[in-house]
Amino acid sequence: MAATSGKLRPPFRLLLLLLAAAVARSVDGVELTLLTGAREKGAVCLDGSPPGYHLQRGFGSGEHSWFIHLQGGAWCNTIEDCSKRKMSAYGSSKFMRAVEFNGILSNDQQLNSDFYNWNRVFIRYCDGASFSGDGEAQDQDGSTLHFRGLRIWEAVINELMGKGLATAKQAILSGCSAGGLAALLHCNDFYARFSKEVSAKCLPDAGFFLDIASFCSSEDLSGERHMWSVFNGTVHLQNVTQVLSKDCLAKKDPTECFFPAELVKSITAPTLILNSAYDSWQIQNALAPDGSFPGQSWSSCKTDVRNCSSTQIQVFNGFRNKFVDDIEVVKDKKDWGLFIDSCFTHCQTPFDISWNSQASPVLGNKTVAEAIGDWYFERSYEVKEIDCEYPCNSTCSSQLP
């Protein structure tokens, strides 16, 4: 999941609490495995502790199939933010516990019929730069802040290769929100680790962040480029360059190259982009961030779209149009997929309710789970669905996270 630097907005705080509750439930949870030799490899969390992952082994027909999921959960783009972050599970393995696998990670065949018996891995996120930085800085207390996301990615994947990933016949790299962005950043590297006979693909969930200003067309919004500010601070503080496209860096600022609209241009692996065109986190934190409008005119709207006026919905539609424009380059990419719904939500694969339930969004007569399964296993000629404008899709539920 993503978050603004520093303070978490109330709706997003609720989503983090839901995830924290899932992490805290150790009954039937998947235990944490700390990376072997992390310090020697320089692959450490912000506080210098070893990173970790949760592995549930596959069985039967899924014994040689691997699903790798990169956890999301914000970026830190200042020393102060990263210092606070290292005192949590998003910056230190000292606070990590067992996790419960739900949604696309579930071992329930009825809920997750395509991937339930695969080897499923949940890689914990503790660097604050979508597994992409490589540097360090002095913290306010004199200790070292370790920006080692890229090394964490490489070391954990290498360890998993030794545990069976190297002999995979099927493999998916996924992630949610900041982890979805990480899946895009590392998609080519993941894909290149396998022979052409291996069906290796990428599945970023809610990781397509827009470089968009809070809309100036509405007089009470500031027009500031919030995501640019967050990404710019992250890219330069944590030295995020090695994972970016060289072609993009030759022409553009590194911050621009960190945005998905640029990243997708250089990705060669088959990829399905799963996202809401009305991504609730981006609307709440990038389109209408706190402090960009007076009074309560947007507060109730951005937390519950049913409270929005027709004028506010028009602003949301402007966001959607920008989103559709940015993914235009994907439409003609062979072997790629799209599932872009119009639900007011953020992250759909990690939760049972949005992944595959009666409340799951439906596009092209398929739930999220059905569409992804059909795309990965090539059961359909093409899975490229872009929903119509809100509120046309009656399957969008207020129960979605």
GROMACS .gro file of C-alpha atoms in nm:
model
  401
    1MET     CA    1   0.000   0.000   0.000
    2ALA     CA    2   0.102   0.352  -0.053
    3ALA     CA    3   0.087   0.640   0.188
    4THR     CA    4   0.178   1.002   0.195
    5SER     CA    5   0.507   1.089   0.354
    6GLY     CA    6   0.476   1.160   0.724
    7LYS     CA    7   0.108   1.166   0.818
    8LEU     CA    8  -0.143   0.901   0.716
    9ARG     CA    9  -0.488   1.017   0.609
   10PRO     CA   10  -0.780   0.876   0.813
   11PRO     CA   11  -0.925   0.643   0.543
   12PHE     CA   12  -0.583   0.505   0.468
   13ARG     CA   13  -0.513   0.463   0.838
   14LEU     CA   14  -0.820   0.238   0.856
   15LEU     CA   15  -0.689   0.027   0.569
   16LEU     CA   16  -0.352  -0.005   0.742
   17LEU     CA   17  -0.528  -0.113   1.062
   18LEU     CA   18  -0.713  -0.384   0.869
   19LEU     CA   19  -0.384  -0.510   0.728
   20ALA     CA   20  -0.218  -0.486   1.068
   21ALA     CA   21  -0.499  -0.695   1.215
   22ALA     CA   22  -0.438  -0.960   0.949
   23VAL     CA   23  -0.065  -0.953   1.021
   24ALA     CA   24  -0.127  -0.983   1.396
   25ARG     CA   25  -0.338  -1.299   1.361
   26SER     CA   26  -0.078  -1.572   1.403
   27VAL     CA   27  -0.331  -1.858   1.410
   28ASP     CA   28  -0.277  -2.045   1.085
   29GLY     CA   29  -0.047  -1.758   0.988
   30VAL     CA   30   0.262  -1.798   0.775
   31GLU     CA   31   0.575  -1.745   0.981
   32LEU     CA   32   0.845  -1.491   0.901
   33THR     CA   33   1.174  -1.605   0.747
   34LEU     CA   34   1.462  -1.362   0.790
   35LEU     CA   35   1.705  -1.324   0.502
   36THR     CA   36   2.021  -1.529   0.546
   37GLY     CA   37   2.341  -1.324   0.573
   38ALA     CA   38   2.155  -0.996   0.526
   39ARG     CA   39   2.414  -0.769   0.685
   40GLU     CA   40   2.701  -0.924   0.490
   41LYS     CA   41   2.506  -0.860   0.170
   42GLY     CA   42   2.419  -0.504   0.272
   43ALA     CA   43   2.055  -0.601   0.227
   44VAL     CA   44   1.897  -0.455   0.539
   45CYS     CA   45   1.590  -0.261   0.650
   46LEU     CA   46   1.604   0.108   0.733
   47ASP     CA   47   1.727   0.035   1.087
   48GLY     CA   48   1.988  -0.221   0.977
   49SER     CA   49   1.785  -0.529   1.075
   50PRO     CA   50   1.753  -0.819   0.827
   51PRO     CA   51   1.453  -0.811   0.589
   52GLY     CA   52   1.211  -1.100   0.576
   53TYR     CA   53   0.953  -1.290   0.378
   54HIS     CA   54   0.676  -1.542   0.433
   55LEU     CA   55   0.678  -1.860   0.222
   56GLN     CA   56   0.397  -2.113   0.198
   57ARG     CA   57   0.505  -2.412  -0.006
   58GLY     CA   58   0.312  -2.529  -0.311
   59PHE     CA   59   0.187  -2.880  -0.355
   60GLY     CA   60   0.041  -3.114  -0.616
   61SER     CA   61   0.011  -2.950  -0.957
   62GLY     CA   62   0.143  -2.623  -0.811
   63GLU     CA   63   0.471  -2.762  -0.681
   64HIS     CA   64   0.673  -2.587  -0.952
   65SER     CA   65   0.466  -2.269  -0.971
   66TRP     CA   66   0.559  -1.953  -0.780
   67PHE     CA   67   0.366  -1.640  -0.686
   68ILE     CA   68   0.582  -1.358  -0.547
   69HIS     CA   69   0.400  -1.067  -0.382
   70LEU     CA   70   0.577  -0.745  -0.281
   71GLN     CA   71   0.420  -0.574   0.018
   72GLY     CA   72   0.327  -0.208  -0.012
   73GLY     CA   73   0.301   0.056   0.255
   74ALA     CA   74   0.417   0.408   0.181
   75TRP     CA   75   0.740   0.580   0.088
   76CYS     CA   76   0.963   0.789   0.308
   77ASN     CA   77   1.108   1.090   0.131
   78THR     CA   78   1.276   1.279   0.414
   79ILE     CA   79   1.515   1.189   0.695
   80GLU     CA   80   1.239   1.262   0.947
   81ASP     CA   81   0.990   1.035   0.772
   82CYS     CA   82   1.239   0.749   0.739
   83SER     CA   83   1.342   0.789   1.103
   84LYS     CA   84   0.980   0.744   1.213
   85ARG     CA   85   0.934   0.457   0.973
   86LYS     CA   86   1.224   0.254   1.110
   87MET     CA   87   1.033   0.226   1.437
   88SER     CA   88   0.768   0.013   1.269
   89ALA     CA   89   0.737  -0.307   1.067
   90TYR     CA   90   0.770  -0.090   0.756
   91GLY     CA   91   1.130  -0.010   0.851
   92SER     CA   92   1.244  -0.289   1.080
   93SER     CA   93   1.198  -0.665   1.101
   94LYS     CA   94   1.202  -0.632   1.481
   95PHE     CA   95   0.832  -0.550   1.457
   96MET     CA   96   0.733  -0.810   1.197
   97ARG     CA   97   0.507  -1.103   1.287
   98ALA     CA   98   0.338  -1.395   1.110
   99VAL     CA   99   0.083  -1.305   0.843
  100GLU     CA  100  -0.240  -1.458   0.723
  101PHE     CA  101  -0.256  -1.522   0.348
  102ASN     CA  102  -0.581  -1.398   0.193
  103GLY     CA  103  -0.712  -1.322  -0.154
  104ILE     CA  104  -0.470  -1.422  -0.428
  105LEU     CA  105  -0.236  -1.565  -0.160
  106SER     CA  106  -0.503  -1.788  -0.006
  107ASN     CA  107  -0.470  -2.167  -0.001
  108ASP     CA  108  -0.848  -2.201  -0.019
  109GLN     CA  109  -0.923  -2.375  -0.349
  110GLN     CA  110  -1.278  -2.244  -0.364
  111LEU     CA  111  -1.166  -1.884  -0.316
  112ASN     CA  112  -0.843  -1.902  -0.517
  113SER     CA  113  -0.884  -2.190  -0.762
  114ASP     CA  114  -0.600  -2.090  -0.997
  115PHE     CA  115  -0.320  -2.025  -0.748
  116TYR     CA  116  -0.417  -2.191  -0.417
  117ASN     CA  117  -0.153  -2.466  -0.441
  118TRP     CA  118   0.133  -2.258  -0.581
  119ASN     CA  119   0.441  -2.164  -0.380
  120ARG     CA  120   0.325  -1.828  -0.244
  121VAL     CA  121   0.566  -1.567  -0.107
  122PHE     CA  122   0.491  -1.240   0.070
  123ILE     CA  123   0.805  -1.023   0.077
  124ARG     CA  124   0.801  -0.767   0.357
  125TYR     CA  125   0.859  -0.402   0.270
  126CYS     CA  126   1.102  -0.223   0.501
  127ASP     CA  127   1.301   0.023   0.287
  128GLY     CA  128   1.050   0.296   0.200
  129ALA     CA  129   1.136   0.328  -0.171
  130SER     CA  130   0.948   0.041  -0.340
  131PHE     CA  131   1.248  -0.195  -0.312
  132SER     CA  132   1.459   0.034  -0.532
  133GLY     CA  133   1.701   0.255  -0.338
  134ASP     CA  134   2.072   0.205  -0.274
  135GLY     CA  135   2.235   0.446  -0.032
  136GLU     CA  136   2.244   0.558   0.329
  137ALA     CA  137   2.216   0.870   0.542
  138GLN     CA  138   2.274   0.983   0.897
  139ASP     CA  139   1.964   0.981   1.112
  140GLN     CA  140   1.881   1.262   1.351
  141ASP     CA  141   2.010   1.055   1.645
  142GLY     CA  142   2.344   0.991   1.475
  143SER     CA  143   2.267   0.634   1.370
  144THR     CA  144   2.261   0.520   1.007
  145LEU     CA  145   1.952   0.500   0.791
  146HIS     CA  146   1.999   0.220   0.541
  147PHE     CA  147   1.838   0.274   0.200
  148ARG     CA  148   1.889  -0.077   0.064
  149GLY     CA  149   1.566  -0.166  -0.114
  150LEU     CA  150   1.739  -0.276  -0.433
  151ARG     CA  151   1.976  -0.503  -0.241
  152ILE     CA  152   1.682  -0.648  -0.047
  153TRP     CA  153   1.505  -0.731  -0.373
  154GLU     CA  154   1.813  -0.898  -0.521
  155ALA     CA  155   1.907  -1.089  -0.207
  156VAL     CA  156   1.559  -1.220  -0.130
  157ILE     CA  157   1.492  -1.326  -0.490
  158ASN     CA  158   1.831  -1.498  -0.504
  159GLU     CA  159   1.752  -1.684  -0.182
  160LEU     CA  160   1.415  -1.791  -0.322
  161MET     CA  161   1.584  -1.907  -0.642
  162GLY     CA  162   1.782  -2.144  -0.425
  163LYS     CA  163   1.462  -2.267  -0.261
  164GLY     CA  164   1.301  -2.373  -0.587
  165LEU     CA  165   1.212  -2.056  -0.777
  166ALA     CA  166   1.497  -2.129  -1.021
  167THR     CA  167   1.317  -2.444  -1.140
  168ALA     CA  168   0.974  -2.282  -1.166
  169LYS     CA  169   0.759  -2.365  -1.466
  170GLN     CA  170   0.517  -2.082  -1.391
  171ALA     CA  171   0.588  -1.757  -1.205
  172ILE     CA  172   0.413  -1.431  -1.126
  173LEU     CA  173   0.559  -1.115  -0.971
  174SER     CA  174   0.292  -0.908  -0.803
  175GLY     CA  175   0.253  -0.635  -0.544
  176CYS     CA  176  -0.003  -0.396  -0.401
  177SER     CA  177   0.023  -0.015  -0.415
  178ALA     CA  178   0.387   0.080  -0.340
  179GLY     CA  179   0.450  -0.291  -0.390
  180GLY     CA  180   0.265  -0.271  -0.721
  181LEU     CA  181   0.502   0.005  -0.826
  182ALA     CA  182   0.789  -0.220  -0.715
  183ALA     CA  183   0.654  -0.500  -0.935
  184LEU     CA  184   0.675  -0.264  -1.232
  185LEU     CA  185   1.026  -0.152  -1.136
  186HIS     CA  186   1.155  -0.511  -1.112
  187CYS     CA  187   0.940  -0.676  -1.377
  188ASN     CA  188   1.212  -0.698  -1.642
  189ASP     CA  189   1.468  -0.834  -1.396
  190PHE     CA  190   1.223  -1.098  -1.272
  191TYR     CA  191   1.131  -1.199  -1.626
  192ALA     CA  192   1.495  -1.226  -1.735
  193ARG     CA  193   1.572  -1.480  -1.462
  194PHE     CA  194   1.377  -1.752  -1.644
  195SER     CA  195   1.407  -1.929  -1.977
  196LYS     CA  196   1.153  -1.861  -2.250
  197GLU     CA  197   0.984  -2.191  -2.168
  198VAL     CA  198   0.878  -2.055  -1.827
  199SER     CA  199   0.553  -1.860  -1.814
  200ALA     CA  200   0.678  -1.558  -1.615
  201LYS     CA  201   0.449  -1.255  -1.591
  202CYS     CA  202   0.390  -0.943  -1.380
  203LEU     CA  203   0.079  -0.828  -1.197
  204PRO     CA  204   0.096  -0.478  -1.043
  205ASP     CA  205  -0.211  -0.408  -0.829
  206ALA     CA  206  -0.299  -0.043  -0.757
  207GLY     CA  207   0.057   0.055  -0.844
  208PHE     CA  208  -0.018   0.290  -1.132
  209PHE     CA  209   0.034   0.631  -0.971
  210LEU     CA  210  -0.036   0.942  -1.173
  211ASP     CA  211   0.175   1.254  -1.195
  212ILE     CA  212  -0.122   1.479  -1.155
  213ALA     CA  213  -0.190   1.802  -0.974
  214SER     CA  214  -0.480   1.839  -0.737
  215PHE     CA  215  -0.725   1.981  -0.986
  216CYS     CA  216  -0.696   2.354  -1.044
  217SER     CA  217  -1.024   2.349  -1.235
  218SER     CA  218  -1.195   2.350  -0.898
  219GLU     CA  219  -1.124   2.675  -0.720
  220ASP     CA  220  -1.071   2.523  -0.377
  221LEU     CA  221  -0.799   2.274  -0.476
  222SER     CA  222  -0.435   2.379  -0.467
  223GLY     CA  223  -0.299   2.253  -0.797
  224GLU     CA  224   0.012   2.110  -0.629
  225ARG     CA  225   0.178   1.798  -0.774
  226HIS     CA  226   0.165   1.589  -0.459
  227MET     CA  227   0.286   1.259  -0.605
  228TRP     CA  228   0.570   1.436  -0.782
  229SER     CA  229   0.680   1.583  -0.451
  230VAL     CA  230   0.670   1.245  -0.274
  231PHE     CA  231   0.846   1.060  -0.554
  232ASN     CA  232   1.103   1.336  -0.608
  233GLY     CA  233   1.205   1.325  -0.242
  234THR     CA  234   1.220   0.945  -0.242
  235VAL     CA  235   1.418   0.917  -0.566
  236HIS     CA  236   1.687   1.163  -0.458
  237LEU     CA  237   1.708   1.074  -0.087
  238GLN     CA  238   1.736   0.701  -0.147
  239ASN     CA  239   1.938   0.710  -0.470
  240VAL     CA  240   1.681   0.545  -0.693
  241THR     CA  241   1.840   0.529  -1.038
  242GLN     CA  242   1.970   0.177  -1.103
  243VAL     CA  243   1.620   0.033  -1.156
  244LEU     CA  244   1.506   0.306  -1.393
  245SER     CA  245   1.506   0.285  -1.771
  246LYS     CA  246   1.830   0.411  -1.923
  247ASP     CA  247   1.637   0.536  -2.226
  248CYS     CA  248   1.411   0.739  -1.999
  249LEU     CA  249   1.700   0.874  -1.790
  250ALA     CA  250   1.873   0.993  -2.106
  251LYS     CA  251   1.580   1.220  -2.183
  252LYS     CA  252   1.398   1.294  -1.859
  253ASP     CA  253   1.431   1.368  -1.490
  254PRO     CA  254   1.473   1.052  -1.274
  255THR     CA  255   1.154   1.140  -1.087
  256GLU     CA  256   0.951   1.129  -1.407
  257CYS     CA  257   1.110   0.793  -1.490
  258PHE     CA  258   0.985   0.658  -1.154
  259PHE     CA  259   0.621   0.704  -1.261
  260PRO     CA  260   0.438   0.403  -1.412
  261ALA     CA  261   0.343   0.595  -1.727
  262GLU     CA  262   0.714   0.592  -1.815
  263LEU     CA  263   0.800   0.254  -1.661
  264VAL     CA  264   0.555   0.058  -1.876
  265LYS     CA  265   0.723   0.182  -2.194
  266SER     CA  266   1.036  -0.020  -2.118
  267ILE     CA  267   0.879  -0.337  -1.974
  268THR     CA  268   0.916  -0.639  -2.200
  269ALA     CA  269   0.749  -0.901  -1.979
  270PRO     CA  270   0.378  -0.985  -2.017
  271THR     CA  271   0.203  -0.768  -1.759
  272LEU     CA  272  -0.153  -0.713  -1.643
  273ILE     CA  273  -0.232  -0.377  -1.486
  274LEU     CA  274  -0.501  -0.407  -1.220
  275ASN     CA  275  -0.622  -0.072  -1.095
  276SER     CA  276  -0.924   0.139  -1.026
  277ALA     CA  277  -0.955   0.442  -1.253
  278TYR     CA  278  -1.093   0.609  -0.939
  279ASP     CA  279  -0.814   0.487  -0.711
  280SER     CA  280  -0.934   0.584  -0.364
  281TRP     CA  281  -0.589   0.640  -0.217
  282GLN     CA  282  -0.480   0.871  -0.499
  283ILE     CA  283  -0.806   1.064  -0.485
  284GLN     CA  284  -0.777   1.109  -0.110
  285ASN     CA  285  -0.408   1.192  -0.099
  286ALA     CA  286  -0.299   1.324  -0.439
  287LEU     CA  287  -0.610   1.471  -0.599
  288ALA     CA  288  -0.764   1.625  -0.287
  289PRO     CA  289  -0.502   1.607  -0.009
  290ASP     CA  290  -0.579   1.759   0.328
  291GLY     CA  291  -0.490   2.125   0.332
  292SER     CA  292  -0.562   2.181  -0.037
  293PHE     CA  293  -0.921   2.290   0.019
  294PRO     CA  294  -1.101   2.506   0.278
  295GLY     CA  295  -1.369   2.385   0.515
  296GLN     CA  296  -1.531   2.045   0.474
  297SER     CA  297  -1.631   2.070   0.108
  298TRP     CA  298  -1.421   1.771   0.003
  299SER     CA  299  -1.369   1.583   0.330
  300SER     CA  300  -1.689   1.379   0.322
  301CYS     CA  301  -1.670   1.331  -0.056
  302LYS     CA  302  -1.320   1.188  -0.074
  303THR     CA  303  -1.389   0.938   0.205
  304ASP     CA  304  -1.719   0.819   0.056
  305VAL     CA  305  -1.789   0.883  -0.312
  306ARG     CA  306  -2.164   0.861  -0.242
  307ASN     CA  307  -2.135   1.198  -0.065
  308CYS     CA  308  -1.990   1.376  -0.367
  309SER     CA  309  -2.168   1.644  -0.567
  310SER     CA  310  -2.199   1.625  -0.944
  311THR     CA  311  -1.924   1.887  -0.972
  312GLN     CA  312  -1.690   1.678  -0.758
  313ILE     CA  313  -1.767   1.369  -0.963
  314GLN     CA  314  -1.666   1.566  -1.271
  315VAL     CA  315  -1.329   1.631  -1.105
  316PHE     CA  316  -1.297   1.257  -1.038
  317ASN     CA  317  -1.381   1.191  -1.403
  318GLY     CA  318  -1.095   1.421  -1.499
  319PHE     CA  319  -0.865   1.200  -1.291
  320ARG     CA  320  -1.007   0.893  -1.466
  321ASN     CA  321  -0.949   1.046  -1.809
  322LYS     CA  322  -0.586   1.116  -1.722
  323PHE     CA  323  -0.550   0.756  -1.604
  324VAL     CA  324  -0.697   0.617  -1.927
  325ASP     CA  325  -0.467   0.842  -2.130
  326ASP     CA  326  -0.160   0.720  -1.940
  327ILE     CA  327  -0.236   0.352  -2.001
  328GLU     CA  328  -0.309   0.407  -2.370
  329VAL     CA  329   0.039   0.275  -2.454
  330VAL     CA  330  -0.053  -0.060  -2.297
  331LYS     CA  331  -0.359  -0.129  -2.511
  332ASP     CA  332  -0.161  -0.252  -2.811
  333LYS     CA  333   0.105  -0.443  -2.617
  334LYS     CA  334   0.089  -0.811  -2.703
  335ASP     CA  335   0.035  -1.048  -2.409
  336TRP     CA  336  -0.051  -0.758  -2.178
  337GLY     CA  337  -0.375  -0.724  -1.988
  338LEU     CA  338  -0.589  -0.456  -1.828
  339PHE     CA  339  -0.852  -0.471  -1.557
  340ILE     CA  340  -0.940  -0.108  -1.488
  341ASP     CA  341  -1.262  -0.084  -1.292
  342SER     CA  342  -1.450   0.225  -1.177
  343CYS     CA  343  -1.484   0.126  -0.811
  344PHE     CA  344  -1.372   0.362  -0.537
  345THR     CA  345  -1.105   0.128  -0.399
  346HIS     CA  346  -0.731   0.066  -0.365
  347CYS     CA  347  -0.567  -0.279  -0.384
  348GLN     CA  348  -0.790  -0.567  -0.487
  349THR     CA  349  -0.581  -0.887  -0.491
  350PRO     CA  350  -0.488  -0.920  -0.117
  351PHE     CA  351  -0.847  -0.918   0.013
  352ASP     CA  352  -1.098  -1.203  -0.014
  353ILE     CA  353  -1.388  -0.966  -0.069
  354SER     CA  354  -1.243  -0.788  -0.371
  355TRP     CA  355  -1.049  -1.085  -0.508
  356ASN     CA  356  -1.332  -1.333  -0.545
  357SER     CA  357  -1.664  -1.288  -0.366
  358GLN     CA  358  -2.017  -1.171  -0.431
  359ALA     CA  359  -1.890  -0.818  -0.372
  360SER     CA  360  -1.596  -0.851  -0.614
  361PRO     CA  361  -1.598  -0.600  -0.904
  362VAL     CA  362  -1.701  -0.749  -1.237
  363LEU     CA  363  -1.580  -0.642  -1.581
  364GLY     CA  364  -1.651  -0.832  -1.901
  365ASN     CA  365  -1.858  -1.075  -1.693
  366LYS     CA  366  -1.549  -1.169  -1.492
  367THR     CA  367  -1.442  -1.106  -1.135
  368VAL     CA  368  -1.089  -0.989  -1.060
  369ALA     CA  369  -0.983  -1.350  -0.992
  370GLU     CA  370  -1.143  -1.484  -1.310
  371ALA     CA  371  -0.993  -1.213  -1.530
  372ILE     CA  372  -0.641  -1.259  -1.393
  373GLY     CA  373  -0.663  -1.636  -1.422
  374ASP     CA  374  -0.789  -1.615  -1.781
  375TRP     CA  375  -0.509  -1.372  -1.870
  376TYR     CA  376  -0.229  -1.568  -1.707
  377PHE     CA  377  -0.334  -1.909  -1.840
  378GLU     CA  378  -0.440  -1.759  -2.174
  379ARG     CA  379  -0.792  -1.898  -2.147
  380SER     CA  380  -0.921  -1.588  -2.324
  381TYR     CA  381  -0.798  -1.430  -2.643
  382GLU     CA  382  -0.750  -1.102  -2.460
  383VAL     CA  383  -0.821  -0.949  -2.120
  384LYS     CA  384  -0.819  -0.573  -2.168
  385GLU     CA  385  -1.112  -0.425  -1.981
  386ILE     CA  386  -1.154  -0.054  -1.906
  387ASP     CA  387  -1.470   0.031  -1.715
  388CYS     CA  388  -1.705   0.315  -1.802
  389GLU     CA  389  -1.734   0.629  -1.590
  390TYR     CA  390  -1.859   0.616  -1.232
  391PRO     CA  391  -2.128   0.521  -1.129
  392CYS     CA  392  -2.207   0.292  -1.422
  393ASN     CA  393  -2.079  -0.034  -1.267
  394SER     CA  394  -2.339  -0.172  -1.028
  395THR     CA  395  -2.096  -0.438  -0.900
  396CYS     CA  396  -1.883  -0.174  -0.723
  397SER     CA  397  -1.954  -0.228  -0.355
  398SER     CA  398  -1.912   0.007  -0.061
  399GLN     CA  399  -1.762  -0.294   0.123
  400LEU     CA  400  -1.444  -0.282  -0.084
  401PRO     CA  401  -1.128  -0.177   0.102
   0.00000   0.00000   0.00000
